Amino acid sequence: MTDTQKANNSAPKRTPLYQSHVDSDGKLVDFSGWELPIHYGSQIEEHEAVRTDAGMFDVSHMVVVDVKGADAKAWLQKLLANDVDKLKTVGKALYSGMLNEQGGIIDDLIVYLMNENATEYRIVSNAATRDKDMVQFEKVAKGFDITLTERPELAMIAVQGPNAVEKLAQVKPSWADTLATLKPFVGADLTDIEGTDWFVARTGYTGEDGVEVIMHGDEAPAFFEQLKANGIKPAGLGARDTLRMEAGMNLYGHDMDEDVSPYECNMGWTLALKDERDFIGRKAMVSKRKQSKDDNTAMKQVGLLMTSRGVLREGMEVTINQGTDKEQKGIITSGTFSPSLKNSIAIARVPATLADDDNVQIDLRGKGKFVDVRVLKLPFVRNGKQQFDS
């Protein structure tokens, strides 16, 4: 392989909206092998637009896989920790972890029921985990009557914010009735309105109302310009991260991975353990559920708020009851400055025995100068409102 071929193979991929980002003055960076905008001039303004009005994100790097076949439901019930049997109406979505046998999280993803017979589903999963996801899909598919079709030709735009749905209806008046009746975590096929491949779902990753729209990549740039012309502000990865952190939403590879169980990253609610369904990782999850809260090896996820100067960052050690015989340690898995709260926030994994009256501190600069932080239940912000008492 020549040096040029190696360079081409390692070069970031581009979504169908690459030129749209360039034309909108987006600052492009490499994100999980994709060239995507970190911001379009001001991360703070983009964050505020989504919290108070409407913004849009190019999420075309996400992986879309269509599942069809007589065993589609049975396969998903084996593959996922949450149970797709909960999906009773076409378009309904389910959030779930896909676990390994030890109960670690291979990925977190969303599944949509696409037909009444439960023989067609759509999976939307993370770009960074694409290769190992596909390996797991195929591995578990052995013996099941299904067909898996990855859809790289599709693009995806998330339109988020308190005015997102209203403004989208102005852009697409023919969607107005569909959008008006679309409930949270439900999608709708727009084929009858727009033609093949158009799909809208009331989902997102910001803690605000809004939708995610899937379409063929060839149609994405014109749609992007329509949204922009109607006052929906382009927003980049920077705002996406501060928004999801304020909303207490995990980022794969940071707040969870294959060594972290759902109980350790606030995903225990996604585990469907009431029946005897034999999903991958079930035995490990049943064992961890029985684990005593007094067991010092058990961990849980919390939010941290720091009102003094400085910024909490991923990898910083959390010290509980520093200098006492009750001292314990945790770790910050995501940290940033919150534009909405005007203070630094973090998502942290700490011992499950952490009590309300424990003293929790961070050594910001690693020099033994500890700073007090407040422990909070996530999220910090939801639908534009602070979720804790000041």
CSV table of C-alpha atoms in Angstrom, one decimal:
chain,number,residue,atom,x,y,z
A,1,MET,CA,0.0,0.0,0.0
A,2,THR,CA,1.4,3.4,-1.0
A,3,ASP,CA,1.6,6.4,1.4
A,4,THR,CA,-1.2,8.1,-0.5
A,5,GLN,CA,-3.4,5.0,-0.2
A,6,LYS,CA,-2.7,4.9,3.6
A,7,ALA,CA,-3.5,8.6,3.9
A,8,ASN,CA,-6.8,8.1,2.0
A,9,ASN,CA,-7.7,5.2,4.2
A,10,SER,CA,-7.1,7.2,7.4
A,11,ALA,CA,-8.7,10.4,6.2
A,12,PRO,CA,-11.9,11.3,8.0
A,13,LYS,CA,-15.2,10.4,6.3
A,14,ARG,CA,-17.6,13.2,5.2
A,15,THR,CA,-21.3,13.3,5.6
A,16,PRO,CA,-23.6,14.5,2.8
A,17,LEU,CA,-23.7,17.8,4.6
A,18,TYR,CA,-19.9,18.5,4.5
A,19,GLN,CA,-20.2,21.3,2.0
A,20,SER,CA,-23.2,22.8,4.0
A,21,HIS,CA,-20.9,23.0,7.0
A,22,VAL,CA,-18.1,24.6,5.0
A,23,ASP,CA,-20.6,27.1,3.5
A,24,SER,CA,-21.9,27.9,7.0
A,25,ASP,CA,-18.4,28.6,8.4
A,26,GLY,CA,-18.3,25.4,10.4
A,27,LYS,CA,-14.9,24.6,12.1
A,28,LEU,CA,-14.4,21.0,11.2
A,29,VAL,CA,-12.7,18.4,13.4
A,30,ASP,CA,-12.2,14.6,13.3
A,31,PHE,CA,-14.8,12.9,15.4
A,32,SER,CA,-14.8,9.1,15.5
A,33,GLY,CA,-13.3,9.1,12.0
A,34,TRP,CA,-15.8,11.7,10.6
A,35,GLU,CA,-15.2,15.3,9.6
A,36,LEU,CA,-17.8,17.2,11.5
A,37,PRO,CA,-18.3,20.8,12.8
A,38,ILE,CA,-17.2,21.5,16.4
A,39,HIS,CA,-19.0,24.9,16.1
A,40,TYR,CA,-20.0,27.5,13.6
A,41,GLY,CA,-18.4,30.5,15.4
A,42,SER,CA,-19.8,30.3,18.9
A,43,GLN,CA,-20.4,27.1,20.8
A,44,ILE,CA,-22.2,29.2,23.6
A,45,GLU,CA,-24.6,30.8,21.1
A,46,GLU,CA,-25.4,27.4,19.6
A,47,HIS,CA,-26.0,25.9,23.0
A,48,GLU,CA,-28.4,28.8,23.9
A,49,ALA,CA,-30.2,28.5,20.6
A,50,VAL,CA,-31.1,24.9,21.4
A,51,ARG,CA,-32.1,25.7,25.0
A,52,THR,CA,-34.3,28.7,24.2
A,53,ASP,CA,-35.3,28.4,20.5
A,54,ALA,CA,-34.2,25.8,17.9
A,55,GLY,CA,-30.9,24.4,16.6
A,56,MET,CA,-29.9,21.6,14.3
A,57,PHE,CA,-27.1,19.0,14.3
A,58,ASP,CA,-25.7,16.8,11.5
A,59,VAL,CA,-25.8,13.3,13.0
A,60,SER,CA,-25.4,11.5,9.7
A,61,HIS,CA,-22.4,9.7,11.1
A,62,MET,CA,-24.8,7.6,13.2
A,63,VAL,CA,-25.2,4.0,12.0
A,64,VAL,CA,-28.7,3.0,10.6
A,65,VAL,CA,-29.4,-0.7,10.2
A,66,ASP,CA,-32.7,-2.1,8.9
A,67,VAL,CA,-33.7,-5.5,10.3
A,68,LYS,CA,-36.2,-7.7,8.4
A,69,GLY,CA,-37.3,-11.2,8.8
A,70,ALA,CA,-39.6,-13.7,10.6
A,71,ASP,CA,-37.2,-13.8,13.5
A,72,ALA,CA,-36.5,-10.1,13.8
A,73,LYS,CA,-38.3,-9.7,17.1
A,74,ALA,CA,-36.7,-12.9,18.6
A,75,TRP,CA,-33.3,-11.8,17.5
A,76,LEU,CA,-33.6,-8.4,19.1
A,77,GLN,CA,-34.9,-10.0,22.3
A,78,LYS,CA,-31.7,-12.1,22.4
A,79,LEU,CA,-29.4,-9.2,21.4
A,80,LEU,CA,-30.7,-6.4,23.7
A,81,ALA,CA,-31.1,-5.9,27.5
A,82,ASN,CA,-34.3,-4.0,27.1
A,83,ASP,CA,-37.3,-5.9,25.5
A,84,VAL,CA,-38.7,-4.9,22.1
A,85,ASP,CA,-41.9,-6.6,23.1
A,86,LYS,CA,-42.7,-3.3,24.7
A,87,LEU,CA,-43.1,-1.8,21.2
A,88,LYS,CA,-46.8,-2.2,20.6
A,89,THR,CA,-47.4,0.4,17.9
A,90,VAL,CA,-45.6,1.1,14.6
A,91,GLY,CA,-43.0,3.8,15.0
A,92,LYS,CA,-42.5,3.3,18.7
A,93,ALA,CA,-38.9,3.5,19.8
A,94,LEU,CA,-36.9,1.7,22.5
A,95,TYR,CA,-33.6,2.7,24.1
A,96,SER,CA,-31.4,-0.2,25.2
A,97,GLY,CA,-27.9,-1.3,26.0
A,98,MET,CA,-26.4,-4.1,24.0
A,99,LEU,CA,-24.3,-6.1,26.5
A,100,ASN,CA,-21.6,-8.6,26.5
A,101,GLU,CA,-21.8,-11.8,28.5
A,102,GLN,CA,-20.1,-10.1,31.5
A,103,GLY,CA,-22.8,-7.3,31.5
A,104,GLY,CA,-20.5,-4.6,30.0
A,105,ILE,CA,-22.0,-2.3,27.5
A,106,ILE,CA,-21.0,-2.9,23.9
A,107,ASP,CA,-23.1,0.0,22.8
A,108,ASP,CA,-26.3,1.9,23.6
A,109,LEU,CA,-28.8,2.3,20.8
A,110,ILE,CA,-32.4,3.0,19.7
A,111,VAL,CA,-34.7,0.5,18.0
A,112,TYR,CA,-37.9,1.5,16.1
A,113,LEU,CA,-40.7,-0.9,15.3
A,114,MET,CA,-41.4,-0.4,11.5
A,115,ASN,CA,-44.4,-2.7,10.8
A,116,GLU,CA,-47.4,-4.2,12.5
A,117,ASN,CA,-46.1,-7.8,12.2
A,118,ALA,CA,-42.9,-7.1,14.1
A,119,THR,CA,-40.9,-8.4,11.2
A,120,GLU,CA,-39.2,-5.0,10.5
A,121,TYR,CA,-37.2,-2.8,12.8
A,122,ARG,CA,-34.7,0.0,12.5
A,123,ILE,CA,-31.6,0.3,14.7
A,124,VAL,CA,-29.8,3.6,15.1
A,125,SER,CA,-26.4,3.2,16.9
A,126,ASN,CA,-23.1,5.0,17.5
A,127,ALA,CA,-20.6,5.8,14.8
A,128,ALA,CA,-17.6,5.1,17.1
A,129,THR,CA,-18.8,1.6,17.8
A,130,ARG,CA,-19.9,0.7,14.3
A,131,ASP,CA,-17.4,-2.1,13.6
A,132,LYS,CA,-17.9,-4.0,16.8
A,133,ASP,CA,-21.7,-3.5,16.7
A,134,MET,CA,-21.9,-5.1,13.3
A,135,VAL,CA,-19.8,-8.0,14.5
A,136,GLN,CA,-22.1,-8.5,17.4
A,137,PHE,CA,-25.2,-8.2,15.2
A,138,GLU,CA,-23.9,-10.9,12.8
A,139,LYS,CA,-22.7,-13.1,15.6
A,140,VAL,CA,-26.1,-13.2,17.4
A,141,ALA,CA,-28.0,-13.4,14.0
A,142,LYS,CA,-26.7,-17.0,13.4
A,143,GLY,CA,-29.7,-19.3,13.4
A,144,PHE,CA,-32.2,-16.5,13.1
A,145,ASP,CA,-34.3,-15.8,10.0
A,146,ILE,CA,-33.4,-12.2,9.5
A,147,THR,CA,-31.7,-9.8,7.0
A,148,LEU,CA,-29.5,-7.0,8.2
A,149,THR,CA,-29.1,-4.0,5.9
A,150,GLU,CA,-26.8,-1.1,6.8
A,151,ARG,CA,-28.0,2.2,5.3
A,152,PRO,CA,-24.9,4.4,4.8
A,153,GLU,CA,-26.7,6.3,2.0
A,154,LEU,CA,-29.0,7.9,4.6
A,155,ALA,CA,-28.4,11.3,6.3
A,156,MET,CA,-29.8,12.4,9.7
A,157,ILE,CA,-30.4,15.9,11.1
A,158,ALA,CA,-31.5,16.5,14.7
A,159,VAL,CA,-33.7,19.5,15.1
A,160,GLN,CA,-33.8,20.4,18.8
A,161,GLY,CA,-35.2,23.0,21.1
A,162,PRO,CA,-38.5,24.3,22.6
A,163,ASN,CA,-39.5,25.8,19.2
A,164,ALA,CA,-38.0,23.0,17.0
A,165,VAL,CA,-41.2,21.2,16.2
A,166,GLU,CA,-43.1,24.5,15.5
A,167,LYS,CA,-40.4,25.8,13.2
A,168,LEU,CA,-40.0,22.4,11.4
A,169,ALA,CA,-43.8,22.5,10.7
A,170,GLN,CA,-43.2,25.9,9.1
A,171,VAL,CA,-40.5,24.5,6.9
A,172,LYS,CA,-42.6,21.4,6.0
A,173,PRO,CA,-46.3,22.4,6.3
A,174,SER,CA,-47.3,19.0,4.9
A,175,TRP,CA,-45.7,17.4,8.0
A,176,ALA,CA,-47.8,19.6,10.4
A,177,ASP,CA,-50.5,16.9,11.2
A,178,THR,CA,-47.9,14.2,11.7
A,179,LEU,CA,-45.7,16.4,14.0
A,180,ALA,CA,-48.7,17.5,16.0
A,181,THR,CA,-49.6,14.0,17.0
A,182,LEU,CA,-46.0,12.6,17.3
A,183,LYS,CA,-45.4,11.6,20.9
A,184,PRO,CA,-42.0,11.5,22.6
A,185,PHE,CA,-39.9,8.4,21.5
A,186,VAL,CA,-42.2,7.7,18.5
A,187,GLY,CA,-41.2,7.9,14.8
A,188,ALA,CA,-43.3,8.2,11.6
A,189,ASP,CA,-42.6,7.1,8.1
A,190,LEU,CA,-43.0,10.1,5.8
A,191,THR,CA,-42.9,8.1,2.5
A,192,ASP,CA,-46.5,9.1,1.6
A,193,ILE,CA,-45.6,12.8,2.0
A,194,GLU,CA,-42.0,13.1,0.9
A,195,GLY,CA,-41.2,9.9,-0.8
A,196,THR,CA,-38.8,7.0,0.0
A,197,ASP,CA,-36.5,7.1,2.9
A,198,TRP,CA,-38.0,10.1,4.8
A,199,PHE,CA,-38.5,9.3,8.5
A,200,VAL,CA,-39.1,11.6,11.5
A,201,ALA,CA,-38.8,10.6,15.2
A,202,ARG,CA,-39.4,12.7,18.4
A,203,THR,CA,-36.1,11.7,19.9
A,204,GLY,CA,-32.9,13.6,20.6
A,205,TYR,CA,-29.8,14.0,22.7
A,206,THR,CA,-30.1,17.5,24.2
A,207,GLY,CA,-32.8,17.3,27.0
A,208,GLU,CA,-35.0,19.5,24.9
A,209,ASP,CA,-38.1,18.8,22.7
A,210,GLY,CA,-37.4,18.2,19.1
A,211,VAL,CA,-37.0,15.5,16.4
A,212,GLU,CA,-34.5,13.6,14.4
A,213,VAL,CA,-35.1,13.4,10.7
A,214,ILE,CA,-33.7,10.7,8.4
A,215,MET,CA,-33.6,11.1,4.6
A,216,HIS,CA,-31.5,10.1,1.6
A,217,GLY,CA,-28.1,11.9,1.6
A,218,ASP,CA,-28.8,13.5,-1.7
A,219,GLU,CA,-31.7,15.4,-0.2
A,220,ALA,CA,-30.0,16.5,3.0
A,221,PRO,CA,-28.2,19.7,1.8
A,222,ALA,CA,-31.4,21.3,0.5
A,223,PHE,CA,-33.3,20.4,3.7
A,224,PHE,CA,-30.4,21.9,5.8
A,225,GLU,CA,-30.7,25.2,3.9
A,226,GLN,CA,-34.5,25.2,4.4
A,227,LEU,CA,-34.1,24.7,8.1
A,228,LYS,CA,-31.4,27.4,8.3
A,229,ALA,CA,-33.6,29.9,6.3
A,230,ASN,CA,-36.4,29.4,8.8
A,231,GLY,CA,-34.3,30.4,11.8
A,232,ILE,CA,-33.0,27.0,12.9
A,233,LYS,CA,-29.4,27.6,13.9
A,234,PRO,CA,-26.7,25.1,12.9
A,235,ALA,CA,-25.0,23.7,16.0
A,236,GLY,CA,-21.8,21.7,16.3
A,237,LEU,CA,-20.3,18.9,18.5
A,238,GLY,CA,-19.3,21.4,21.2
A,239,ALA,CA,-22.9,22.4,21.9
A,240,ARG,CA,-24.1,18.9,21.5
A,241,ASP,CA,-21.7,17.8,24.3
A,242,THR,CA,-22.6,20.6,26.8
A,243,LEU,CA,-26.3,20.0,26.1
A,244,ARG,CA,-26.2,16.3,26.6
A,245,MET,CA,-24.1,16.7,29.8
A,246,GLU,CA,-26.6,19.2,31.3
A,247,ALA,CA,-29.3,16.6,30.4
A,248,GLY,CA,-27.3,13.9,32.2
A,249,MET,CA,-27.0,11.8,29.0
A,250,ASN,CA,-24.2,9.3,28.7
A,251,LEU,CA,-21.5,9.4,26.0
A,252,TYR,CA,-20.2,6.0,24.9
A,253,GLY,CA,-16.5,5.5,25.5
A,254,HIS,CA,-16.6,8.1,28.4
A,255,ASP,CA,-19.5,7.4,30.8
A,256,MET,CA,-19.9,3.8,29.7
A,257,ASP,CA,-18.1,1.1,27.8
A,258,GLU,CA,-17.6,-2.7,27.8
A,259,ASP,CA,-16.2,-2.7,31.4
A,260,VAL,CA,-19.2,-0.7,32.8
A,261,SER,CA,-22.5,-2.3,33.6
A,262,PRO,CA,-25.9,-0.5,33.2
A,263,TYR,CA,-26.2,-0.3,37.0
A,264,GLU,CA,-22.9,1.7,37.1
A,265,CYS,CA,-24.0,4.4,34.6
A,266,ASN,CA,-27.7,5.1,35.4
A,267,MET,CA,-29.0,2.6,32.8
A,268,GLY,CA,-30.5,0.1,35.2
A,269,TRP,CA,-33.9,1.3,34.2
A,270,THR,CA,-33.3,-0.1,30.7
A,271,LEU,CA,-32.9,-3.7,31.9
A,272,ALA,CA,-36.0,-5.8,31.4
A,273,LEU,CA,-35.5,-8.6,34.0
A,274,LYS,CA,-39.0,-9.3,35.1
A,275,ASP,CA,-39.5,-12.3,32.7
A,276,GLU,CA,-37.2,-15.1,31.9
A,277,ARG,CA,-36.1,-13.8,28.5
A,278,ASP,CA,-32.5,-15.1,27.9
A,279,PHE,CA,-30.7,-12.0,26.5
A,280,ILE,CA,-27.0,-11.7,26.3
A,281,GLY,CA,-25.6,-10.5,29.7
A,282,ARG,CA,-28.8,-11.4,31.7
A,283,LYS,CA,-27.0,-13.7,34.1
A,284,ALA,CA,-24.4,-11.0,34.9
A,285,MET,CA,-27.2,-8.4,35.4
A,286,VAL,CA,-29.1,-10.7,37.8
A,287,SER,CA,-26.0,-11.2,39.8
A,288,LYS,CA,-25.2,-7.5,39.9
A,289,ARG,CA,-28.8,-6.7,40.9
A,290,LYS,CA,-28.4,-8.9,44.0
A,291,GLN,CA,-25.1,-7.2,44.9
A,292,SER,CA,-25.5,-5.5,48.3
A,293,LYS,CA,-25.4,-1.7,48.5
A,294,ASP,CA,-23.0,-2.2,51.4
A,295,ASP,CA,-20.5,-3.9,49.0
A,296,ASN,CA,-17.8,-1.3,48.5
A,297,THR,CA,-17.1,-2.6,45.0
A,298,ALA,CA,-20.6,-1.5,43.8
A,299,MET,CA,-20.6,1.8,41.9
A,300,LYS,CA,-23.3,4.3,40.7
A,301,GLN,CA,-23.5,7.4,38.6
A,302,VAL,CA,-24.1,10.9,40.0
A,303,GLY,CA,-23.8,14.5,38.9
A,304,LEU,CA,-21.3,16.9,40.4
A,305,LEU,CA,-21.7,20.7,40.5
A,306,MET,CA,-18.7,23.0,41.4
A,307,THR,CA,-19.5,26.6,42.2
A,308,SER,CA,-15.8,27.7,42.7
A,309,ARG,CA,-13.5,28.6,39.9
A,310,GLY,CA,-12.2,26.0,37.5
A,311,VAL,CA,-13.5,23.3,35.3
A,312,LEU,CA,-14.2,19.7,36.1
A,313,ARG,CA,-12.7,17.3,33.5
A,314,GLU,CA,-12.9,13.7,32.5
A,315,GLY,CA,-10.4,11.5,34.4
A,316,MET,CA,-10.3,13.6,37.6
A,317,GLU,CA,-10.4,11.6,40.8
A,318,VAL,CA,-13.4,12.1,43.1
A,319,THR,CA,-12.5,11.9,46.8
A,320,ILE,CA,-15.1,11.1,49.4
A,321,ASN,CA,-14.5,11.9,53.1
A,322,GLN,CA,-10.9,12.8,52.4
A,323,GLY,CA,-8.4,12.0,55.2
A,324,THR,CA,-10.9,9.9,57.3
A,325,ASP,CA,-11.2,6.2,57.8
A,326,LYS,CA,-14.3,6.4,55.5
A,327,GLU,CA,-12.3,7.7,52.6
A,328,GLN,CA,-13.4,6.4,49.2
A,329,LYS,CA,-12.6,7.2,45.5
A,330,GLY,CA,-14.6,7.7,42.3
A,331,ILE,CA,-13.9,9.1,38.9
A,332,ILE,CA,-15.2,11.8,36.7
A,333,THR,CA,-16.3,10.3,33.4
A,334,SER,CA,-17.4,13.6,31.7
A,335,GLY,CA,-16.9,17.2,32.7
A,336,THR,CA,-17.4,20.6,31.3
A,337,PHE,CA,-18.5,24.2,32.0
A,338,SER,CA,-22.3,24.5,31.8
A,339,PRO,CA,-23.5,27.5,29.8
A,340,SER,CA,-27.0,27.2,31.3
A,341,LEU,CA,-25.8,27.0,35.0
A,342,LYS,CA,-22.7,29.2,34.6
A,343,ASN,CA,-20.8,26.7,36.7
A,344,SER,CA,-18.8,23.5,36.0
A,345,ILE,CA,-20.6,20.2,36.0
A,346,ALA,CA,-19.6,16.6,35.7
A,347,ILE,CA,-20.9,13.1,35.4
A,348,ALA,CA,-19.1,10.8,37.9
A,349,ARG,CA,-18.9,7.1,38.8
A,350,VAL,CA,-18.7,6.8,42.6
A,351,PRO,CA,-19.2,4.1,45.3
A,352,ALA,CA,-22.8,3.1,45.6
A,353,THR,CA,-22.5,3.6,49.4
A,354,LEU,CA,-22.1,7.4,48.9
A,355,ALA,CA,-24.4,9.1,51.5
A,356,ASP,CA,-26.0,12.5,51.4
A,357,ASP,CA,-23.9,13.8,54.3
A,358,ASP,CA,-20.5,12.6,52.8
A,359,ASN,CA,-17.9,15.2,52.0
A,360,VAL,CA,-17.1,15.1,48.3
A,361,GLN,CA,-14.1,16.9,46.8
A,362,ILE,CA,-11.9,17.1,43.7
A,363,ASP,CA,-8.2,17.8,43.5
A,364,LEU,CA,-8.5,20.1,40.5
A,365,ARG,CA,-4.8,20.5,39.7
A,366,GLY,CA,-3.5,17.3,41.3
A,367,LYS,CA,-1.5,19.2,43.9
A,368,GLY,CA,-3.5,18.2,47.0
A,369,LYS,CA,-5.7,21.3,47.0
A,370,PHE,CA,-9.2,19.9,47.3
A,371,VAL,CA,-12.3,21.8,46.2
A,372,ASP,CA,-15.8,20.9,47.4
A,373,VAL,CA,-18.3,19.8,44.9
A,374,ARG,CA,-22.1,19.2,45.3
A,375,VAL,CA,-23.5,15.8,44.5
A,376,LEU,CA,-26.7,15.9,42.5
A,377,LYS,CA,-29.2,13.5,40.9
A,378,LEU,CA,-29.1,13.7,37.1
A,379,PRO,CA,-30.2,15.6,35.0
A,380,PHE,CA,-28.9,19.1,35.8
A,381,VAL,CA,-31.2,20.8,33.2
A,382,ARG,CA,-34.2,19.5,31.3
A,383,ASN,CA,-36.5,21.4,29.0
A,384,GLY,CA,-34.6,24.6,29.7
A,385,LYS,CA,-35.1,24.4,33.5
A,386,GLN,CA,-32.6,23.7,36.3
A,387,GLN,CA,-33.5,20.4,37.9
A,388,PHE,CA,-32.2,21.0,41.5
A,389,ASP,CA,-32.7,23.5,44.3
A,390,SER,CA,-30.1,26.2,44.3
